[in-house]
Coordinates of C-alpha atoms in Angstrom, one line a residue:
M1 CA 25.1 15.9 -3.4
T2 CA 26.2 18.8 -0.9
Q3 CA 25.7 18.6 2.8
Q4 CA 22.7 21.1 2.5
Q5 CA 21.2 18.2 0.2
L6 CA 22.1 15.0 2.1
L7 CA 18.2 15.0 3.5
N8 CA 16.4 16.7 0.7
G9 CA 12.9 15.4 0.6
L10 CA 12.5 14.5 4.1
R11 CA 10.0 16.8 5.7
I12 CA 9.7 17.4 9.3
V13 CA 6.7 19.1 11.1
D14 CA 8.0 20.9 14.3
L15 CA 5.8 21.8 16.7
S16 CA 8.4 22.1 19.6
R17 CA 9.8 25.0 21.5
V18 CA 12.6 26.6 23.4
M19 CA 15.3 24.5 23.1
S20 CA 15.6 21.0 23.1
G21 CA 13.5 19.8 20.4
P22 CA 14.5 23.1 18.1
Y23 CA 18.0 21.6 18.4
C24 CA 17.0 18.2 17.7
T25 CA 15.3 20.0 14.3
A26 CA 17.7 22.5 13.6
L27 CA 20.7 19.7 12.9
L28 CA 18.6 17.7 10.6
A29 CA 17.7 21.1 9.0
D30 CA 21.3 21.6 8.6
V31 CA 21.8 18.8 6.5
G32 CA 18.8 19.3 4.2
A33 CA 15.9 18.5 6.1
E34 CA 12.9 20.7 5.4
V35 CA 11.6 21.6 8.8
I36 CA 8.7 23.4 9.1
K37 CA 8.3 25.3 12.7
I38 CA 4.6 25.6 13.7
E39 CA 4.4 28.6 16.0
T40 CA 1.4 30.1 17.7
P41 CA 0.3 33.5 15.9
V42 CA 1.3 37.1 17.3
T43 CA 3.5 35.4 20.1
G44 CA 5.2 32.6 18.0
D45 CA 8.0 30.3 20.1
D46 CA 8.9 31.9 23.7
S47 CA 12.5 31.6 23.0
R48 CA 11.9 34.4 20.6
H49 CA 11.5 36.5 23.8
F50 CA 14.5 35.1 25.4
G51 CA 17.6 37.5 25.6
P52 CA 20.3 38.4 24.2
F53 CA 18.9 40.3 21.6
V54 CA 20.2 42.3 18.7
D55 CA 18.3 44.8 17.1
G56 CA 15.2 43.5 18.8
R57 CA 16.1 40.3 17.6
S58 CA 16.7 37.1 20.0
V59 CA 20.0 35.5 19.1
Y60 CA 19.2 32.7 21.4
F61 CA 16.5 32.1 18.8
S62 CA 18.1 32.5 15.7
L63 CA 21.2 29.9 17.1
L64 CA 18.8 27.3 17.2
N65 CA 15.9 27.9 14.3
R66 CA 18.4 28.3 11.6
N67 CA 17.3 26.7 7.9
K68 CA 13.8 26.2 8.8
K69 CA 10.3 27.8 7.9
S70 CA 8.1 29.3 10.5
V71 CA 3.9 29.0 9.9
T72 CA 1.7 30.3 12.2
L73 CA -1.0 28.1 13.4
N74 CA -3.6 28.4 16.3
L75 CA -3.9 24.9 17.6
K76 CA -7.1 26.0 19.4
D77 CA -9.2 26.9 16.2
E78 CA -10.8 23.8 14.3
R79 CA -9.8 24.8 10.8
A80 CA -6.5 25.3 11.7
R81 CA -6.0 21.7 13.1
E82 CA -7.5 20.6 9.7
M83 CA -5.0 22.5 8.3
L84 CA -2.1 21.3 10.6
Y85 CA -3.9 17.5 10.0
A86 CA -3.2 18.1 6.2
L87 CA 0.0 19.1 6.5
I88 CA 1.0 16.3 8.8
D89 CA -0.3 14.0 6.1
T90 CA 2.5 15.0 3.6
A91 CA 5.0 14.9 6.9
D92 CA 7.8 12.1 7.3
A93 CA 7.8 13.1 10.9
V94 CA 7.0 15.1 13.7
V95 CA 8.8 16.4 16.9
E96 CA 6.9 17.6 19.9
N97 CA 7.7 18.7 23.4
F98 CA 4.9 19.7 25.0
R99 CA 4.2 18.5 28.4
P100 CA 2.6 14.9 28.5
G101 CA -0.8 15.0 27.6
V102 CA -0.7 18.4 26.0
A103 CA -0.5 16.9 22.7
Q104 CA -3.6 14.8 23.4
R105 CA -5.8 17.8 24.1
L106 CA -4.7 19.5 21.1
G107 CA -5.6 16.5 19.0
V108 CA -2.0 16.3 17.8
D109 CA -1.0 12.9 19.7
Y110 CA 0.8 9.9 17.9
E111 CA -2.4 7.9 18.0
T112 CA -4.5 10.6 16.1
L113 CA -1.8 11.5 13.7
K114 CA -0.9 7.9 12.9
A115 CA -4.7 7.1 11.9
R116 CA -4.1 9.6 8.9
N117 CA -0.4 9.1 8.3
P118 CA 0.7 5.5 9.4
S119 CA 4.3 5.7 8.0
L120 CA 4.8 8.7 10.3
V121 CA 7.5 8.9 12.8
Y122 CA 6.5 10.8 16.0
L123 CA 9.1 11.9 18.2
S124 CA 7.9 12.8 21.8
I125 CA 10.6 14.6 24.1
S126 CA 9.6 15.5 27.6
G127 CA 11.3 16.0 31.1
F128 CA 10.5 12.5 32.4
G129 CA 9.2 10.5 30.0
Q130 CA 5.5 10.0 28.8
Q131 CA 4.7 7.2 31.9
G132 CA 5.6 7.2 35.4
E133 CA 5.3 9.5 38.8
F134 CA 7.1 12.3 37.4
K135 CA 5.7 12.6 33.8
G136 CA 3.3 15.8 34.4
R137 CA 6.2 17.8 36.0
P138 CA 7.8 21.1 34.4
A139 CA 11.3 19.9 33.4
Y140 CA 14.2 22.6 32.8
D141 CA 17.8 22.4 32.1
L142 CA 18.6 22.7 35.6
I143 CA 16.0 20.6 37.4
I144 CA 17.4 17.5 35.3
Q145 CA 20.7 18.2 35.8
A146 CA 19.7 18.5 39.6
M147 CA 17.7 15.3 39.5
S148 CA 20.0 13.1 37.2
G149 CA 22.7 13.2 39.1
L150 CA 25.0 15.6 37.1
M151 CA 25.0 18.2 39.5
S152 CA 26.2 16.2 42.8
T153 CA 29.4 15.3 40.7
T154 CA 29.8 18.9 39.6
G155 CA 31.9 21.1 41.6
R156 CA 34.7 21.1 44.7
P157 CA 34.4 18.6 47.3
G158 CA 32.4 20.1 50.5
Q159 CA 31.1 23.4 48.2
E160 CA 27.8 23.4 46.9
P161 CA 26.5 21.2 43.8
T162 CA 27.5 23.2 40.6
C163 CA 25.3 23.0 36.9
V164 CA 27.5 22.6 34.1
G165 CA 27.8 26.2 32.3
D166 CA 25.4 25.3 29.2
S167 CA 22.1 24.0 28.6
V168 CA 23.6 20.4 28.5
A169 CA 20.5 18.4 29.2
D170 CA 18.7 20.3 26.7
L171 CA 21.2 20.1 23.9
V172 CA 22.1 16.2 24.8
T173 CA 18.4 15.4 24.5
G174 CA 18.2 17.3 21.2
L175 CA 21.3 15.3 19.9
F176 CA 19.5 11.9 21.2
G177 CA 16.2 13.3 19.3
A178 CA 18.0 13.6 16.1
W179 CA 20.0 10.3 16.5
S180 CA 16.2 8.7 17.5
L181 CA 14.6 10.3 14.6
M182 CA 16.7 9.2 11.8
T183 CA 17.5 6.0 13.2
A184 CA 13.5 5.4 13.1
L185 CA 13.2 6.7 9.4
F186 CA 16.4 4.5 8.5
A187 CA 14.1 1.4 10.2
R188 CA 10.9 2.6 8.1
E189 CA 12.7 2.3 5.2
R190 CA 13.0 -1.3 5.7
D191 CA 9.8 -2.2 7.4
G192 CA 7.7 0.4 6.3
Q193 CA 6.4 1.5 9.7
G194 CA 6.1 4.5 11.7
R195 CA 7.0 4.8 15.3
Q196 CA 6.6 7.1 18.4
I197 CA 9.8 7.6 20.3
D198 CA 9.7 8.5 23.9
L199 CA 12.5 10.4 24.8
S200 CA 13.4 11.8 28.2
M201 CA 15.7 14.3 29.2
F202 CA 16.0 12.8 32.6
D203 CA 16.9 9.6 30.9
A204 CA 19.4 11.3 28.3
M205 CA 21.4 12.5 31.0
L206 CA 21.8 9.4 32.9
A207 CA 22.8 7.8 29.5
L208 CA 25.5 10.7 29.2
Q209 CA 27.3 9.6 32.6
L210 CA 29.0 6.7 31.9
T211 CA 32.1 7.7 33.9
S212 CA 30.3 8.2 37.2
A213 CA 27.7 5.2 36.6
S214 CA 31.0 2.6 35.9
R215 CA 31.7 3.9 39.6
L216 CA 28.3 3.6 40.8
F217 CA 27.4 0.2 39.4
A218 CA 31.3 -1.2 40.5
S219 CA 30.9 0.3 44.4
G220 CA 27.2 0.6 45.0
T221 CA 28.1 4.3 46.6
A222 CA 27.1 7.1 44.7
P223 CA 29.9 9.4 43.2
Q224 CA 31.1 12.3 44.9
R225 CA 32.4 16.0 43.7
V226 CA 36.4 16.0 43.2
G227 CA 36.6 19.0 41.5
N228 CA 38.6 19.0 38.0
R229 CA 40.1 16.2 39.3
H230 CA 39.3 12.5 37.3
P231 CA 37.5 10.4 39.8
V232 CA 39.6 7.4 39.2
T233 CA 42.7 8.5 37.3
S234 CA 45.5 10.5 38.8
P235 CA 47.2 13.1 37.8
V236 CA 44.6 14.6 35.7
D237 CA 43.6 18.2 36.5
C238 CA 43.4 21.6 36.3
F239 CA 46.7 23.5 37.5
E240 CA 47.4 27.2 37.8
A241 CA 50.2 28.7 35.8
S242 CA 51.5 32.2 36.5
D243 CA 49.2 33.4 33.4
G244 CA 46.0 31.2 33.5
W245 CA 44.9 27.8 33.8
V246 CA 46.1 24.8 32.4
V247 CA 44.4 20.9 32.0
I248 CA 47.1 18.1 32.3
V249 CA 46.3 14.3 31.6
V250 CA 48.9 12.1 33.1
S251 CA 46.3 9.1 32.2
N252 CA 48.6 6.0 32.5
D253 CA 52.0 4.5 33.7
G254 CA 53.9 5.4 30.6
F255 CA 53.1 8.8 30.5
F256 CA 53.9 9.3 34.3
R257 CA 57.5 8.3 33.4
R258 CA 57.8 10.7 31.1
F259 CA 56.2 13.4 33.3
A260 CA 57.5 12.7 36.6
P261 CA 61.0 14.2 34.8
L262 CA 59.5 17.3 33.4
I263 CA 57.9 18.5 36.8
G264 CA 61.8 17.9 38.5
K265 CA 60.7 14.4 40.4
P266 CA 62.3 11.8 38.0
E267 CA 62.3 9.8 41.4
W268 CA 59.0 9.3 41.2
V269 CA 59.1 7.0 38.6
E270 CA 60.2 4.4 41.0
D271 CA 58.7 5.7 44.3
P272 CA 56.0 3.1 45.7
R273 CA 53.3 6.0 46.2
F274 CA 53.2 6.6 42.6
V275 CA 54.3 3.1 40.6
D276 CA 50.7 3.1 39.1
N277 CA 47.6 4.7 39.1
L278 CA 46.3 3.2 42.1
Q279 CA 49.0 4.4 44.0
R280 CA 49.1 7.5 42.6
A281 CA 45.4 8.4 43.3
R282 CA 45.6 7.6 46.8
N283 CA 48.5 10.0 46.8
E284 CA 46.9 12.1 44.8
P285 CA 47.3 15.5 47.1
A286 CA 51.4 15.2 47.1
L287 CA 50.8 15.0 43.2
K288 CA 48.9 17.9 42.7
A289 CA 51.2 20.2 45.2
A290 CA 54.5 19.0 43.2
I291 CA 52.6 19.7 39.9
T292 CA 50.9 23.1 41.1
A293 CA 54.6 24.1 42.3
W294 CA 56.0 23.3 39.0
S295 CA 53.3 25.3 37.0
R296 CA 52.7 28.3 39.0
E297 CA 56.6 29.6 37.7
R298 CA 55.5 29.0 34.0
T299 CA 53.4 30.7 31.9
V300 CA 50.3 28.4 30.0
D301 CA 52.1 28.5 26.9
E302 CA 55.4 27.1 28.5
V303 CA 53.2 24.5 30.5
V304 CA 51.3 23.0 27.4
Q305 CA 54.8 23.6 25.5
A306 CA 56.4 21.4 28.1
C307 CA 54.0 18.7 28.4
L308 CA 53.6 18.6 24.7
E309 CA 57.1 17.8 23.6
A310 CA 57.2 15.3 26.5
D311 CA 54.4 13.9 24.5
V312 CA 52.2 14.0 27.8
P313 CA 48.5 15.7 26.9
A314 CA 48.0 19.0 28.1
G315 CA 46.1 21.9 26.9
P316 CA 44.9 25.5 28.0
V317 CA 41.8 26.6 29.7
W318 CA 39.9 28.8 27.2
D319 CA 37.0 31.1 27.7
L320 CA 34.4 30.8 24.8
Q321 CA 35.9 33.5 22.5
Q322 CA 39.3 32.1 22.8
A323 CA 37.8 28.9 21.9
H324 CA 36.1 30.2 18.9
A325 CA 38.9 32.3 17.6
Q326 CA 41.3 29.1 17.7
A327 CA 38.3 27.3 15.7
A328 CA 38.4 29.7 13.0
R329 CA 42.4 29.9 13.0
Q330 CA 42.4 26.2 12.4
D331 CA 39.5 26.5 9.6
R332 CA 36.9 23.7 10.7
G333 CA 34.2 25.9 9.3
R334 CA 32.2 25.4 12.4
V335 CA 31.1 29.1 12.4
A336 CA 29.0 30.6 9.4
Q337 CA 26.9 33.7 8.6
A338 CA 23.5 33.6 7.2
Q339 CA 23.5 34.0 3.5
D340 CA 20.1 35.9 3.5
A341 CA 20.0 38.5 6.4
E342 CA 21.7 41.4 7.8
R343 CA 22.6 39.9 11.1
P344 CA 25.7 40.8 12.9
W345 CA 26.3 37.4 14.5
P346 CA 27.5 34.4 12.9
F347 CA 25.5 30.7 13.4
V348 CA 27.3 28.0 15.2
L349 CA 26.8 24.7 12.9
Q350 CA 26.4 21.1 13.8
P351 CA 29.9 19.5 14.1
A352 CA 30.1 16.5 12.0
V353 CA 32.0 17.4 8.4
F354 CA 30.7 15.5 5.5
S355 CA 33.1 14.6 2.6
S356 CA 31.0 16.5 0.1
G357 CA 33.3 19.4 1.2
D358 CA 31.2 22.3 0.6
P359 CA 31.1 25.1 2.3
A360 CA 28.7 25.6 5.0
K361 CA 25.9 27.5 4.6
V362 CA 23.0 29.1 6.7
Q363 CA 19.7 30.4 6.1
A364 CA 18.7 32.6 9.0
D365 CA 16.2 31.8 11.1
P366 CA 12.8 32.8 9.6
L367 CA 10.4 35.9 10.8
L368 CA 7.2 34.9 13.0
G369 CA 4.8 33.1 9.9
A370 CA 7.1 33.8 7.3
H371 CA 6.2 30.9 5.6
T372 CA 2.7 30.4 6.4
D373 CA 1.3 31.4 2.8
E374 CA 4.0 29.4 1.1
V375 CA 3.6 26.2 3.0
L376 CA -0.4 26.3 3.2
Q377 CA -0.7 27.1 -0.1
G378 CA 1.1 24.3 -0.9
I379 CA -1.3 21.7 0.6
G380 CA -3.9 23.6 -1.4
I381 CA -5.0 26.4 0.8
A382 CA -6.4 29.3 -1.4
P383 CA -5.2 33.0 -0.8
A384 CA -8.8 34.0 0.1
D385 CA -9.3 31.3 2.6
L386 CA -6.0 32.3 4.4
A387 CA -7.1 35.9 4.5
Q388 CA -10.1 35.3 6.1
L389 CA -8.4 32.8 8.4
R390 CA -5.6 35.2 9.2
A391 CA -8.6 38.2 10.1
R392 CA -10.0 35.7 12.8
G393 CA -6.8 34.6 14.4
A394 CA -6.4 31.2 12.9
V395 CA -3.1 31.6 11.4

């Protein structure tokens, strides 16, 4: 069985849009799930209109909606909702990320669908969960990064809070979504029961911050920004070289015994200021100054090579273009070209490599409504009926 067949036979109706839900379902589509993306006629998913664009098509949308089918349905039309219900009757799971209350108004909430399909697994993604004071608030990635505490620990001391350089709250929630959906489906194999999953972006980001949580729980004090330093272990930081930046991770006493002679400070191995991690953390400014003086006299490659030869963890700070180039050189296969479209950009795949060993394949993101006729005819809608429904804007 190839990687693209691992979830063959699993049908997911995807009512989500933009990023968190679509990323969740893309991960499952990568490994063979049939993901039927329901979109609004004419306009489609909002992210079809997000830049950057190539030949008028959104690269952002493409990366998130590979390997899926697009069906257009106007959920405000009664007949369109009936067709959606018939489709969901054949599905294993539904994913939605409406603001809480919207699914119920549209008639696609869990209780309504469960009455028709008791074994349905229903994933609800929202900013702050389906209950509570904040449930109705709009939630964007930056807002979740800010309110979850992540921004308060990101950046340099005394400077403004800084967000992570990608939509990490959306993406992490998508990862938790894929994990929780498969957990519920596996449980259903044992007990036959469908379930609703209430997944909050805010909760997902709290779960991600384990290092910061350990400091909070241990001290009762919220951790603050420390820049690129590790908040507990030293020296673990980013250092300037003559032609760029490197990170060096001296995470225990054994590493430090090898690292101190490397930077011309062999006596520091016995120095009370640096004898263990607690003392090194207290005297971090002196460490930083000495390491920086050493690293600035060397290129990035020279610093990294010297550290690796001494068995001290280190690595260059690459930009994304360099990182992708190195991944291609290492033949990890995490970037692939779509098989069925004349597209000038590659697709970034999920990172799990299964032992089937087959090359990763991608079906390009679908044109809006490209699979409407195929999917709806598959649940018994006649072509003549589809033509009439299309004429009135129901599909």
